[in-house]
Tab-separated table of C-alpha atoms in Angstrom:
chain	number	residue	atom	x	y	z
I	1	MET	CA	-179.485	3.918	-178.726
I	2	LYS	CA	-175.881	4.141	-177.829
I	3	LYS	CA	-175.243	7.771	-177.174
I	4	ILE	CA	-172.362	9.614	-179.290
I	5	ASP	CA	-169.663	11.202	-177.143
I	6	ARG	CA	-168.969	15.002	-178.501
I	7	ARG	CA	-165.231	13.666	-179.445
I	8	GLY	CA	-166.993	10.695	-181.622
I	9	PHE	CA	-169.413	13.417	-183.227
I	10	LEU	CA	-166.430	16.057	-183.941
I	11	LYS	CA	-164.536	13.204	-185.686
I	12	VAL	CA	-168.125	12.236	-187.793
I	13	LEU	CA	-168.670	15.993	-188.595
I	14	GLY	CA	-164.394	16.237	-189.419
I	15	PHE	CA	-164.878	13.313	-191.748
I	16	ALA	CA	-168.452	14.764	-193.628
I	17	GLY	CA	-166.333	18.288	-194.000
I	18	VAL	CA	-164.027	16.786	-195.572
I	19	ALA	CA	-165.761	14.562	-197.888
I	20	CYS	CA	-168.256	17.984	-199.017
I	21	THR	CA	-164.931	20.144	-199.269
I	22	MET	CA	-163.276	17.503	-202.122
I	23	THR	CA	-166.818	17.177	-203.278
I	24	ALA	CA	-166.326	21.143	-204.010
I	25	LEU	CA	-163.213	21.876	-205.135
I	26	THR	CA	-163.063	18.636	-207.329
I	27	GLY	CA	-166.390	19.269	-209.145
I	28	CYS	CA	-167.431	15.833	-208.623
I	29	ASP	CA	-171.099	15.197	-208.275
I	30	GLU	CA	-173.661	12.040	-208.414
I	31	SER	CA	-173.469	13.107	-212.043
I	32	SER	CA	-170.374	13.518	-212.694
I	33	SER	CA	-168.254	10.545	-214.014
I	34	ALA	CA	-164.855	11.920	-213.662
I	35	VAL	CA	-162.991	15.229	-212.229
I	36	VAL	CA	-163.334	17.512	-214.434
I	37	GLY	CA	-161.613	21.232	-213.097
I	38	ASP	CA	-160.755	22.404	-216.761
I	39	GLY	CA	-163.428	24.967	-217.146
I	40	SER	CA	-165.586	22.497	-219.085
I	41	VAL	CA	-168.896	20.594	-219.182
I	42	PRO	CA	-169.197	17.223	-220.063
I	43	LEU	CA	-172.115	16.334	-222.477
I	44	SER	CA	-173.017	13.468	-220.494
I	45	ARG	CA	-174.248	16.442	-217.781
I	46	LEU	CA	-176.588	17.950	-220.651
I	47	GLU	CA	-180.094	16.423	-221.548
I	48	PRO	CA	-180.765	15.223	-225.093
I	49	LEU	CA	-183.320	17.104	-226.720
I	50	ASN	CA	-183.961	14.602	-229.307
I	51	GLY	CA	-181.987	11.067	-229.407
I	52	LYS	CA	-179.809	9.573	-227.223
I	53	ILE	CA	-176.874	8.563	-225.938
I	54	GLU	CA	-176.370	5.936	-223.712
I	55	TRP	CA	-173.309	7.232	-221.040
I	56	GLY	CA	-170.762	4.552	-220.023
I	57	ASN	CA	-172.931	1.594	-221.225
I	58	ILE	CA	-170.400	-0.929	-221.277
I	59	THR	CA	-166.890	-1.247	-220.607
I	60	PRO	CA	-164.831	0.710	-223.466
I	61	GLU	CA	-162.225	-1.448	-224.663
I	62	ASP	CA	-160.838	-1.205	-228.102
I	63	PRO	CA	-159.306	-4.542	-229.901
I	64	TYR	CA	-155.938	-4.122	-228.336
I	65	GLY	CA	-156.919	-4.102	-225.031
I	66	ASN	CA	-156.893	-0.660	-224.281
I	67	ILE	CA	-159.734	0.642	-221.963
I	68	TYR	CA	-161.055	4.538	-222.241
I	69	ALA	CA	-162.632	5.289	-219.009
I	70	GLN	CA	-160.937	7.923	-217.565
I	71	GLY	CA	-162.495	10.969	-219.240
I	72	ALA	CA	-164.860	12.531	-218.689
I	73	ASN	CA	-167.562	10.131	-220.269
I	74	TYR	CA	-167.554	7.214	-222.367
I	75	SER	CA	-170.093	5.593	-224.424
I	76	VAL	CA	-169.451	2.971	-227.135
I	77	LEU	CA	-171.659	3.781	-229.895
I	78	ARG	CA	-173.069	0.157	-231.706
I	79	TRP	CA	-173.671	-0.036	-235.012
I	80	TRP	CA	-177.457	-1.703	-233.972
I	81	ILE	CA	-178.694	0.434	-231.570
I	82	ASP	CA	-176.635	4.078	-231.514
I	83	LYS	CA	-177.287	4.868	-235.220
I	84	SER	CA	-179.842	7.730	-234.113
I	85	SER	CA	-178.095	11.363	-234.155
I	86	VAL	CA	-178.294	13.071	-231.014
I	87	GLU	CA	-179.186	16.776	-231.045
I	88	TYR	CA	-178.427	19.118	-228.014
I	89	TYR	CA	-180.005	22.876	-226.700
I	90	VAL	CA	-176.513	24.750	-226.273
I	91	ALA	CA	-177.982	28.177	-225.934
I	92	LYS	CA	-175.038	29.978	-227.300
I	93	LYS	CA	-173.372	29.217	-224.086
I	94	TYR	CA	-170.206	26.883	-225.134
I	95	LYS	CA	-167.348	28.132	-228.020
I	96	ARG	CA	-166.151	24.503	-228.676
I	97	LEU	CA	-167.303	20.567	-228.936
I	98	THR	CA	-164.190	18.039	-227.745
I	99	PHE	CA	-164.197	14.669	-227.843
I	100	LYS	CA	-161.936	11.255	-228.452
I	101	LEU	CA	-163.286	8.405	-230.725
I	102	ASN	CA	-161.031	4.643	-230.562
I	103	PRO	CA	-162.334	1.436	-232.078
I	104	TYR	CA	-164.828	-0.654	-230.064
I	105	LYS	CA	-163.456	-3.661	-229.364
I	106	TYR	CA	-165.593	-5.960	-231.701
I	107	THR	CA	-165.384	-3.798	-234.686
I	108	GLY	CA	-164.943	-5.773	-238.003
I	109	LYS	CA	-161.979	-6.014	-240.038
I	110	ASN	CA	-162.954	-5.227	-243.059
I	111	SER	CA	-162.031	-1.999	-245.289
I	112	TRP	CA	-165.901	-1.265	-245.444
I	113	ASP	CA	-166.320	-1.577	-241.218
I	114	TYR	CA	-165.710	1.617	-240.140
I	115	GLY	CA	-167.215	4.329	-238.152
I	116	LYS	CA	-167.462	8.305	-237.960
I	117	ILE	CA	-169.024	10.955	-236.206
I	118	LYS	CA	-170.770	14.007	-238.447
I	119	ASN	CA	-171.395	17.297	-236.316
I	120	TYR	CA	-173.912	19.707	-237.155
I	121	ILE	CA	-175.295	23.155	-235.815
I	122	GLY	CA	-178.481	23.161	-236.046
I	123	ASP	CA	-179.204	21.914	-239.711
I	124	GLU	CA	-175.847	22.624	-240.619
I	125	LEU	CA	-172.834	20.211	-240.850
I	126	VAL	CA	-169.727	21.790	-240.286
I	127	LYS	CA	-166.950	19.177	-239.580
I	128	VAL	CA	-166.781	15.114	-240.319
I	129	SER	CA	-164.599	13.201	-237.573
I	130	PRO	CA	-162.052	11.026	-239.471
I	131	GLU	CA	-163.287	7.234	-240.172
I	132	ILE	CA	-162.208	5.144	-237.092
I	133	THR	CA	-161.537	1.811	-238.686
I	134	GLN	CA	-160.312	-1.359	-236.793
I	135	LYS	CA	-156.888	-0.675	-237.420
I	136	THR	CA	-156.848	2.611	-235.565
I	137	THR	CA	-154.137	2.512	-232.886
I	138	LYS	CA	-154.040	6.118	-231.735
I	139	THR	CA	-157.042	7.938	-230.340
I	140	VAL	CA	-158.565	10.486	-232.387
I	141	ASN	CA	-158.865	14.027	-231.079
I	142	VAL	CA	-161.748	15.992	-232.872
I	143	GLU	CA	-162.999	19.829	-231.919
I	144	VAL	CA	-165.624	21.300	-233.408
I	145	ASP	CA	-165.953	24.831	-233.025
I	146	ILE	CA	-169.689	25.884	-232.061
I	147	THR	CA	-169.563	29.460	-231.421
I	148	GLY	CA	-173.080	30.957	-231.396
I	149	ALA	CA	-174.788	27.814	-231.640
I	150	GLU	CA	-178.222	27.364	-230.135
I	151	PHE	CA	-178.457	23.708	-231.198
I	152	ILE	CA	-175.918	20.595	-231.929
I	153	LYS	CA	-176.186	17.577	-233.400
I	154	ILE	CA	-174.003	14.266	-233.139
I	155	ASP	CA	-174.627	12.115	-236.210
I	156	PRO	CA	-173.210	8.687	-235.340
I	157	VAL	CA	-172.210	6.858	-238.687
I	158	LEU	CA	-171.797	2.956	-237.753
I	159	THR	CA	-171.546	0.709	-240.985
I	160	ILE	CA	-172.853	-2.692	-240.731
I	161	GLY	CA	-170.291	-4.282	-243.237
I	162	GLU	CA	-169.849	-8.406	-241.938
I	163	THR	CA	-169.895	-7.719	-238.112
I	164	GLY	CA	-170.593	-4.091	-237.717
I	165	THR	CA	-168.951	-1.011	-236.507
I	166	SER	CA	-168.899	0.329	-232.544
I	167	ILE	CA	-166.699	3.290	-231.759
I	168	ILE	CA	-165.885	4.495	-228.593
I	169	LEU	CA	-166.785	7.903	-228.071
I	170	TRP	CA	-164.923	9.735	-224.613
I	171	ASP	CA	-164.248	12.526	-223.080
I	172	ALA	CA	-167.124	14.680	-225.083
I	173	LYS	CA	-166.945	18.041	-223.485
I	174	LEU	CA	-168.603	21.731	-224.316
I	175	TRP	CA	-166.243	24.411	-223.557
I	176	PRO	CA	-167.074	28.035	-222.443
């Protein structure tokens, strides 16, 4: 085994210190998929009480070649896999849930091919996102007031239609 001199040791220690400092300053860790320095908590950091969202599952590309992987998280919700609701225990810690929606590249072109997200506090429906179709060219931003909620539920509605609908759910965050 080769002996390391003092200067080499200090270099390695310096690099390790910089890496630790950057992790602390940016909020990055192994469970984070993006830098979150705005005070929010990515929904992907919470463990679902019931159901599942597979975060980072496949490349989130829309029909126009845009990729939506730059937010805090992303998931392509596919009609044949992700059609059940997901419930989270939020313990009245958060006031808002925000997320963005875009069509996935293989979303059908017919008028009956659409996806949307229903949002619940407990069992009460509180918000329904606009319908996302193949022709949705701009990102749809959704904000849900969850003040005082113990449990929230996200219920994707994905039509089967001719080819089925898949949508991109991304940058889903909880705000204190």
